[in-house]
């Protein structure tokens, strides 16, 4: 697995996670994951972080302090010791870490910018999905997402799309995908939340990319790490 390192110091590194790669095992698949790459290249990280349990199996997650969906590409932070794990985990919990995504969504979004402030629960029909609005089940967790329109366009087949910058203020599972679905502008090529919607010609992956992350390191210095917008996005939005 080829993974590019975007930033590194003695406490943390930021990688460019490819689309289609899981951050850690789900206990069901034998696919290579980011944590496999970590253990191969940074074996000293074993035991750093917190394990997670799937199907009664404890899954080790060395260095993992936050995650991206399997289909989402872009900047992912990995911590390198227990002190930095506690430090960055608190920054995420306190919402001190700023994240910027780019997304291509279905349809032309009406407003040039907006805020989606809508709690997220679980879908009553599919355990894999989350839901905002009517019908959501279980614990409803606060979720806030801001967005800004960069470009509205059509593909050669006449299907309408909007290219957005998206700023999640909370960190819920599938948050951007759920909130854009709530707006009736689901993320393009999303097989879980909008399987029947058209996908822009030439794009064969979820149209969501973690472009930028901004955080303070252990010395208090502000660090910005950016992942270039993928080439397949750029070809679509020209």
PDB file of C-alpha atoms in Angstrom:
ATOM      1  CA  UNK A   1       0.000   0.000   0.000  1.00  0.00           C
ATOM      2  CA  UNK A   2       1.384   3.383  -1.020  1.00  0.00           C
ATOM      3  CA  UNK A   3       0.513   6.136   1.447  1.00  0.00           C
ATOM      4  CA  UNK A   4       1.959   9.635   1.227  1.00  0.00           C
ATOM      5  CA  UNK A   5       3.058  11.412   4.399  1.00  0.00           C
ATOM      6  CA  UNK A   6       1.940  15.055   4.335  1.00  0.00           C
ATOM      7  CA  UNK A   7       3.420  16.167   7.687  1.00  0.00           C
ATOM      8  CA  UNK A   8       5.434  14.605  10.501  1.00  0.00           C
ATOM      9  CA  UNK A   9       7.025  15.560  13.800  1.00  0.00           C
ATOM     10  CA  UNK A  10       7.998  13.515  16.865  1.00  0.00           C
ATOM     11  CA  UNK A  11       4.402  13.375  18.163  1.00  0.00           C
ATOM     12  CA  UNK A  12       2.119  13.152  15.142  1.00  0.00           C
ATOM     13  CA  UNK A  13       2.041  12.492  11.429  1.00  0.00           C
ATOM     14  CA  UNK A  14      -0.574  13.346   8.821  1.00  0.00           C
ATOM     15  CA  UNK A  15      -1.088  11.011   5.882  1.00  0.00           C
ATOM     16  CA  UNK A  16      -3.025  11.240   2.630  1.00  0.00           C
ATOM     17  CA  UNK A  17      -5.478   8.351   2.969  1.00  0.00           C
ATOM     18  CA  UNK A  18      -6.548   6.862  -0.376  1.00  0.00           C
ATOM     19  CA  UNK A  19     -10.213   6.277  -1.149  1.00  0.00           C
ATOM     20  CA  UNK A  20     -11.221   2.639  -0.735  1.00  0.00           C
ATOM     21  CA  UNK A  21      -8.940   1.934   2.236  1.00  0.00           C
ATOM     22  CA  UNK A  22     -10.341   1.327   5.717  1.00  0.00           C
ATOM     23  CA  UNK A  23      -8.666   3.117   8.624  1.00  0.00           C
ATOM     24  CA  UNK A  24      -8.839  -0.023  10.779  1.00  0.00           C
ATOM     25  CA  UNK A  25     -10.304  -3.504  10.488  1.00  0.00           C
ATOM     26  CA  UNK A  26     -14.015  -4.051  11.024  1.00  0.00           C
ATOM     27  CA  UNK A  27     -13.458  -7.617  12.157  1.00  0.00           C
ATOM     28  CA  UNK A  28     -15.108  -9.008   9.005  1.00  0.00           C
ATOM     29  CA  UNK A  29     -12.732  -8.142   6.180  1.00  0.00           C
ATOM     30  CA  UNK A  30      -9.154  -9.180   5.448  1.00  0.00           C
ATOM     31  CA  UNK A  31      -8.476  -6.016   3.425  1.00  0.00           C
ATOM     32  CA  UNK A  32      -5.272  -4.115   4.154  1.00  0.00           C
ATOM     33  CA  UNK A  33      -5.944  -1.082   6.346  1.00  0.00           C
ATOM     34  CA  UNK A  34      -4.218   2.108   7.441  1.00  0.00           C
ATOM     35  CA  UNK A  35      -3.386   0.453  10.777  1.00  0.00           C
ATOM     36  CA  UNK A  36      -1.622  -2.349   8.881  1.00  0.00           C
ATOM     37  CA  UNK A  37       0.487   0.318   7.166  1.00  0.00           C
ATOM     38  CA  UNK A  38       1.176   1.955  10.542  1.00  0.00           C
ATOM     39  CA  UNK A  39       2.353  -1.298  12.126  1.00  0.00           C
ATOM     40  CA  UNK A  40       4.608  -2.054   9.158  1.00  0.00           C
ATOM     41  CA  UNK A  41       6.216   1.402   9.072  1.00  0.00           C
ATOM     42  CA  UNK A  42       5.911   2.472  12.733  1.00  0.00           C
ATOM     43  CA  UNK A  43       5.923  -0.738  14.819  1.00  0.00           C
ATOM     44  CA  UNK A  44       6.760   1.299  17.932  1.00  0.00           C
ATOM     45  CA  UNK A  45       3.184   2.660  17.859  1.00  0.00           C
ATOM     46  CA  UNK A  46       1.754  -0.678  19.034  1.00  0.00           C
ATOM     47  CA  UNK A  47      -0.324  -0.001  22.143  1.00  0.00           C
ATOM     48  CA  UNK A  48      -0.777   3.716  21.408  1.00  0.00           C
ATOM     49  CA  UNK A  49      -4.456   4.651  21.299  1.00  0.00           C
ATOM     50  CA  UNK A  50      -7.639   2.791  22.191  1.00  0.00           C
ATOM     51  CA  UNK A  51      -8.907  -0.513  20.744  1.00  0.00           C
ATOM     52  CA  UNK A  52     -12.460  -0.922  19.465  1.00  0.00           C
ATOM     53  CA  UNK A  53     -14.704  -3.997  19.657  1.00  0.00           C
ATOM     54  CA  UNK A  54     -16.457  -5.472  16.602  1.00  0.00           C
ATOM     55  CA  UNK A  55     -18.448  -8.718  16.823  1.00  0.00           C
ATOM     56  CA  UNK A  56     -16.937  -9.420  20.258  1.00  0.00           C
ATOM     57  CA  UNK A  57     -13.443  -9.109  18.777  1.00  0.00           C
ATOM     58  CA  UNK A  58     -11.094  -6.425  20.094  1.00  0.00           C
ATOM     59  CA  UNK A  59      -9.464  -4.530  17.219  1.00  0.00           C
ATOM     60  CA  UNK A  60      -6.179  -2.729  17.875  1.00  0.00           C
ATOM     61  CA  UNK A  61      -5.970   0.797  16.430  1.00  0.00           C
ATOM     62  CA  UNK A  62      -2.362   1.942  16.888  1.00  0.00           C
ATOM     63  CA  UNK A  63      -2.041   5.707  16.544  1.00  0.00           C
ATOM     64  CA  UNK A  64      -5.644   6.264  15.452  1.00  0.00           C
ATOM     65  CA  UNK A  65      -7.212   9.325  17.111  1.00  0.00           C
ATOM     66  CA  UNK A  66      -9.934  10.013  14.525  1.00  0.00           C
ATOM     67  CA  UNK A  67     -11.092   8.338  11.317  1.00  0.00           C
ATOM     68  CA  UNK A  68     -12.321   8.776   7.774  1.00  0.00           C
ATOM     69  CA  UNK A  69     -14.874   6.565   6.058  1.00  0.00           C
ATOM     70  CA  UNK A  70     -13.416   3.860   3.837  1.00  0.00           C
ATOM     71  CA  UNK A  71     -14.538   5.652   0.659  1.00  0.00           C
ATOM     72  CA  UNK A  72     -13.365   9.105   1.795  1.00  0.00           C
ATOM     73  CA  UNK A  73      -9.859  10.236   0.880  1.00  0.00           C
ATOM     74  CA  UNK A  74      -7.640  12.909   2.381  1.00  0.00           C
ATOM     75  CA  UNK A  75      -5.848  14.091   5.505  1.00  0.00           C
ATOM     76  CA  UNK A  76      -5.759  11.698   8.453  1.00  0.00           C
ATOM     77  CA  UNK A  77      -3.831  12.342  11.681  1.00  0.00           C
ATOM     78  CA  UNK A  78      -1.928   9.520  13.379  1.00  0.00           C
ATOM     79  CA  UNK A  79      -0.404  10.040  16.820  1.00  0.00           C
ATOM     80  CA  UNK A  80       2.942   8.544  17.764  1.00  0.00           C
ATOM     81  CA  UNK A  81       2.890   8.230  21.564  1.00  0.00           C
ATOM     82  CA  UNK A  82       0.471   8.051  24.497  1.00  0.00           C
ATOM     83  CA  UNK A  83       1.010  11.671  25.543  1.00  0.00           C
ATOM     84  CA  UNK A  84       0.109  12.973  22.096  1.00  0.00           C
ATOM     85  CA  UNK A  85      -2.865  10.594  21.902  1.00  0.00           C
ATOM     86  CA  UNK A  86      -4.387  12.136  25.036  1.00  0.00           C
ATOM     87  CA  UNK A  87      -3.560  15.645  23.802  1.00  0.00           C
ATOM     88  CA  UNK A  88      -5.073  15.278  20.329  1.00  0.00           C
ATOM     89  CA  UNK A  89      -8.056  13.259  21.539  1.00  0.00           C
ATOM     90  CA  UNK A  90      -8.946  16.171  23.836  1.00  0.00           C
ATOM     91  CA  UNK A  91      -8.547  18.643  20.957  1.00  0.00           C
ATOM     92  CA  UNK A  92     -11.004  16.624  18.883  1.00  0.00           C
ATOM     93  CA  UNK A  93     -13.439  16.314  21.795  1.00  0.00           C
ATOM     94  CA  UNK A  94     -13.214  20.057  22.505  1.00  0.00           C
ATOM     95  CA  UNK A  95     -13.740  20.800  18.785  1.00  0.00           C
ATOM     96  CA  UNK A  96     -10.491  22.728  18.584  1.00  0.00           C
ATOM     97  CA  UNK A  97      -9.352  20.968  15.411  1.00  0.00           C
ATOM     98  CA  UNK A  98     -10.621  22.581  12.205  1.00  0.00           C
ATOM     99  CA  UNK A  99     -11.452  20.388   9.232  1.00  0.00           C
ATOM    100  CA  UNK A 100     -12.265  21.335   5.647  1.00  0.00           C
ATOM    101  CA  UNK A 101     -13.660  18.862   3.134  1.00  0.00           C
ATOM    102  CA  UNK A 102     -14.550  19.193  -0.532  1.00  0.00           C
ATOM    103  CA  UNK A 103     -17.565  17.354  -1.899  1.00  0.00           C
ATOM    104  CA  UNK A 104     -19.481  16.985  -5.125  1.00  0.00           C
ATOM    105  CA  UNK A 105     -23.193  16.652  -4.369  1.00  0.00           C
ATOM    106  CA  UNK A 106     -26.257  15.901  -6.465  1.00  0.00           C
ATOM    107  CA  UNK A 107     -28.304  18.807  -7.787  1.00  0.00           C
ATOM    108  CA  UNK A 108     -27.737  22.554  -7.651  1.00  0.00           C
ATOM    109  CA  UNK A 109     -27.576  23.712  -4.027  1.00  0.00           C
ATOM    110  CA  UNK A 110     -29.749  26.834  -3.809  1.00  0.00           C
ATOM    111  CA  UNK A 111     -27.911  28.914  -1.200  1.00  0.00           C
ATOM    112  CA  UNK A 112     -24.289  29.962  -1.695  1.00  0.00           C
ATOM    113  CA  UNK A 113     -23.556  29.043   1.914  1.00  0.00           C
ATOM    114  CA  UNK A 114     -25.405  27.626   4.861  1.00  0.00           C
ATOM    115  CA  UNK A 115     -25.389  25.749   8.158  1.00  0.00           C
ATOM    116  CA  UNK A 116     -27.029  22.396   8.828  1.00  0.00           C
ATOM    117  CA  UNK A 117     -27.755  22.113  12.551  1.00  0.00           C
ATOM    118  CA  UNK A 118     -29.578  18.808  12.834  1.00  0.00           C
ATOM    119  CA  UNK A 119     -28.987  15.969  15.305  1.00  0.00           C
ATOM    120  CA  UNK A 120     -28.051  12.569  13.928  1.00  0.00           C
ATOM    121  CA  UNK A 121     -29.467   9.226  15.028  1.00  0.00           C
ATOM    122  CA  UNK A 122     -29.644   5.759  13.529  1.00  0.00           C
ATOM    123  CA  UNK A 123     -31.628   4.533  10.562  1.00  0.00           C
ATOM    124  CA  UNK A 124     -34.529   2.245  11.525  1.00  0.00           C
ATOM    125  CA  UNK A 125     -34.012   0.116   8.403  1.00  0.00           C
ATOM    126  CA  UNK A 126     -30.226  -0.260   7.918  1.00  0.00           C
ATOM    127  CA  UNK A 127     -27.710  -0.667  10.751  1.00  0.00           C
ATOM    128  CA  UNK A 128     -24.953   0.805   8.537  1.00  0.00           C
ATOM    129  CA  UNK A 129     -26.728   4.115   8.034  1.00  0.00           C
ATOM    130  CA  UNK A 130     -27.271   7.208  10.142  1.00  0.00           C
ATOM    131  CA  UNK A 131     -30.208   9.594   9.777  1.00  0.00           C
ATOM    132  CA  UNK A 132     -31.171  13.216  10.445  1.00  0.00           C
ATOM    133  CA  UNK A 133     -34.776  14.309  10.709  1.00  0.00           C
ATOM    134  CA  UNK A 134     -37.976  12.308  10.821  1.00  0.00           C
ATOM    135  CA  UNK A 135     -37.610   8.599  11.447  1.00  0.00           C
ATOM    136  CA  UNK A 136     -34.208   8.661  13.158  1.00  0.00           C
ATOM    137  CA  UNK A 137     -33.883   6.220  16.052  1.00  0.00           C
ATOM    138  CA  UNK A 138     -31.780   5.841  19.191  1.00  0.00           C
ATOM    139  CA  UNK A 139     -29.689   8.546  20.798  1.00  0.00           C
ATOM    140  CA  UNK A 140     -29.874  11.804  18.828  1.00  0.00           C
ATOM    141  CA  UNK A 141     -26.418  13.393  18.856  1.00  0.00           C
ATOM    142  CA  UNK A 142     -25.738  17.050  18.121  1.00  0.00           C
ATOM    143  CA  UNK A 143     -24.319  17.606  14.632  1.00  0.00           C
ATOM    144  CA  UNK A 144     -23.446  20.876  12.898  1.00  0.00           C
ATOM    145  CA  UNK A 145     -22.108  21.248   9.356  1.00  0.00           C
ATOM    146  CA  UNK A 146     -21.349  24.467   7.465  1.00  0.00           C
ATOM    147  CA  UNK A 147     -20.923  24.589   3.690  1.00  0.00           C
ATOM    148  CA  UNK A 148     -20.016  26.989   0.885  1.00  0.00           C
ATOM    149  CA  UNK A 149     -20.761  26.588  -2.818  1.00  0.00           C
ATOM    150  CA  UNK A 150     -17.658  26.692  -5.020  1.00  0.00           C
ATOM    151  CA  UNK A 151     -19.274  25.813  -8.348  1.00  0.00           C
ATOM    152  CA  UNK A 152     -22.539  24.573  -9.821  1.00  0.00           C
ATOM    153  CA  UNK A 153     -22.218  22.512 -12.991  1.00  0.00           C
ATOM    154  CA  UNK A 154     -23.737  19.840 -15.225  1.00  0.00           C
ATOM    155  CA  UNK A 155     -22.114  16.752 -16.708  1.00  0.00           C
ATOM    156  CA  UNK A 156     -22.353  15.780 -20.363  1.00  0.00           C
ATOM    157  CA  UNK A 157     -25.563  13.849 -19.687  1.00  0.00           C
ATOM    158  CA  UNK A 158     -27.201  16.982 -18.243  1.00  0.00           C
ATOM    159  CA  UNK A 159     -27.119  15.831 -14.613  1.00  0.00           C
ATOM    160  CA  UNK A 160     -26.751  18.714 -12.158  1.00  0.00           C
ATOM    161  CA  UNK A 161     -24.082  18.794  -9.432  1.00  0.00           C
ATOM    162  CA  UNK A 162     -22.589  21.262  -6.961  1.00  0.00           C
ATOM    163  CA  UNK A 163     -18.976  21.439  -5.812  1.00  0.00           C
ATOM    164  CA  UNK A 164     -18.779  22.445  -2.141  1.00  0.00           C
ATOM    165  CA  UNK A 165     -16.368  23.211   0.623  1.00  0.00           C
ATOM    166  CA  UNK A 166     -17.728  21.662   3.810  1.00  0.00           C
ATOM    167  CA  UNK A 167     -16.775  22.447   7.410  1.00  0.00           C
ATOM    168  CA  UNK A 168     -18.002  19.890   9.976  1.00  0.00           C
ATOM    169  CA  UNK A 169     -18.131  21.452  13.437  1.00  0.00           C
ATOM    170  CA  UNK A 170     -18.848  18.127  15.123  1.00  0.00           C
ATOM    171  CA  UNK A 171     -17.498  14.681  14.319  1.00  0.00           C
ATOM    172  CA  UNK A 172     -20.387  12.259  13.970  1.00  0.00           C
ATOM    173  CA  UNK A 173     -20.239   9.057  11.939  1.00  0.00           C
ATOM    174  CA  UNK A 174     -21.071   9.800   8.275  1.00  0.00           C
ATOM    175  CA  UNK A 175     -21.933  13.370   9.298  1.00  0.00           C
ATOM    176  CA  UNK A 176     -21.395  15.135   5.955  1.00  0.00           C
ATOM    177  CA  UNK A 177     -23.046  12.326   4.014  1.00  0.00           C
ATOM    178  CA  UNK A 178     -26.085  12.334   6.342  1.00  0.00           C
ATOM    179  CA  UNK A 179     -26.457  16.115   6.415  1.00  0.00           C
ATOM    180  CA  UNK A 180     -26.199  16.488   2.633  1.00  0.00           C
ATOM    181  CA  UNK A 181     -28.782  13.722   2.257  1.00  0.00           C
ATOM    182  CA  UNK A 182     -31.002  15.682   4.682  1.00  0.00           C
ATOM    183  CA  UNK A 183     -30.691  18.706   2.346  1.00  0.00           C
ATOM    184  CA  UNK A 184     -31.757  16.494  -0.574  1.00  0.00           C
ATOM    185  CA  UNK A 185     -28.310  16.987  -2.098  1.00  0.00           C
ATOM    186  CA  UNK A 186     -26.551  13.707  -1.227  1.00  0.00           C
ATOM    187  CA  UNK A 187     -22.853  13.293  -1.896  1.00  0.00           C
ATOM    188  CA  UNK A 188     -22.367  12.012  -5.440  1.00  0.00           C
ATOM    189  CA  UNK A 189     -21.459   8.347  -5.975  1.00  0.00           C
ATOM    190  CA  UNK A 190     -22.604   7.428  -2.449  1.00  0.00           C
ATOM    191  CA  UNK A 191     -23.670   3.794  -2.736  1.00  0.00           C
ATOM    192  CA  UNK A 192     -24.984   3.728   0.838  1.00  0.00           C
ATOM    193  CA  UNK A 193     -27.020   6.942   1.019  1.00  0.00           C
ATOM    194  CA  UNK A 194     -27.961   7.614  -2.625  1.00  0.00           C
ATOM    195  CA  UNK A 195     -27.432   4.430  -4.654  1.00  0.00           C
ATOM    196  CA  UNK A 196     -29.893   5.446  -7.409  1.00  0.00           C
ATOM    197  CA  UNK A 197     -28.528   8.962  -7.985  1.00  0.00           C
ATOM    198  CA  UNK A 198     -26.370   9.657 -11.053  1.00  0.00           C
ATOM    199  CA  UNK A 199     -22.614   9.766 -10.624  1.00  0.00           C
ATOM    200  CA  UNK A 200     -20.585  12.380 -12.574  1.00  0.00           C
ATOM    201  CA  UNK A 201     -19.048  10.819 -15.653  1.00  0.00           C
ATOM    202  CA  UNK A 202     -15.438   9.850 -14.961  1.00  0.00           C
ATOM    203  CA  UNK A 203     -15.819   9.593 -11.165  1.00  0.00           C
ATOM    204  CA  UNK A 204     -15.882   6.094  -9.696  1.00  0.00           C
ATOM    205  CA  UNK A 205     -15.668   6.779  -5.949  1.00  0.00           C
ATOM    206  CA  UNK A 206     -17.464   8.635  -3.176  1.00  0.00           C
ATOM    207  CA  UNK A 207     -17.119  12.350  -3.996  1.00  0.00           C
ATOM    208  CA  UNK A 208     -15.842  13.375  -0.560  1.00  0.00           C
ATOM    209  CA  UNK A 209     -12.282  14.409   0.280  1.00  0.00           C
ATOM    210  CA  UNK A 210     -10.706  15.666   3.533  1.00  0.00           C
ATOM    211  CA  UNK A 211      -8.782  18.605   2.126  1.00  0.00           C
ATOM    212  CA  UNK A 212      -7.395  20.435   5.176  1.00  0.00           C
ATOM    213  CA  UNK A 213      -6.856  19.946   8.879  1.00  0.00           C
ATOM    214  CA  UNK A 214      -5.658  22.626  11.296  1.00  0.00           C
ATOM    215  CA  UNK A 215      -4.476  21.878  14.831  1.00  0.00           C
ATOM    216  CA  UNK A 216      -2.103  23.004  17.554  1.00  0.00           C
ATOM    217  CA  UNK A 217       0.893  20.786  18.238  1.00  0.00           C
ATOM    218  CA  UNK A 218       2.153  19.990  21.724  1.00  0.00           C
ATOM    219  CA  UNK A 219       4.227  23.185  21.721  1.00  0.00           C
ATOM    220  CA  UNK A 220       1.151  25.287  20.947  1.00  0.00           C
ATOM    221  CA  UNK A 221       2.104  26.041  17.356  1.00  0.00           C
ATOM    222  CA  UNK A 222      -0.724  26.059  14.792  1.00  0.00           C
ATOM    223  CA  UNK A 223      -0.155  23.500  12.037  1.00  0.00           C
ATOM    224  CA  UNK A 224      -2.133  23.376   8.784  1.00  0.00           C
ATOM    225  CA  UNK A 225      -1.900  20.258   6.646  1.00  0.00           C
ATOM    226  CA  UNK A 226      -3.494  20.131   3.206  1.00  0.00           C
ATOM    227  CA  UNK A 227      -4.171  17.254   0.853  1.00  0.00           C
ATOM    228  CA  UNK A 228      -4.432  18.214  -2.834  1.00  0.00           C
ATOM    229  CA  UNK A 229      -7.871  17.864  -4.405  1.00  0.00           C
ATOM    230  CA  UNK A 230      -7.855  14.492  -6.225  1.00  0.00           C
ATOM    231  CA  UNK A 231      -7.302  14.543  -9.978  1.00  0.00           C
ATOM    232  CA  UNK A 232     -10.571  12.705 -10.669  1.00  0.00           C
ATOM    233  CA  UNK A 233     -12.450  15.525  -8.856  1.00  0.00           C
ATOM    234  CA  UNK A 234     -10.661  18.187 -10.882  1.00  0.00           C
ATOM    235  CA  UNK A 235     -11.503  16.494 -14.181  1.00  0.00           C
ATOM    236  CA  UNK A 236     -15.190  16.412 -13.257  1.00  0.00           C
ATOM    237  CA  UNK A 237     -15.579  20.010 -12.070  1.00  0.00           C
ATOM    238  CA  UNK A 238     -13.702  21.743 -14.923  1.00  0.00           C
TER     239      UNK A 238
END
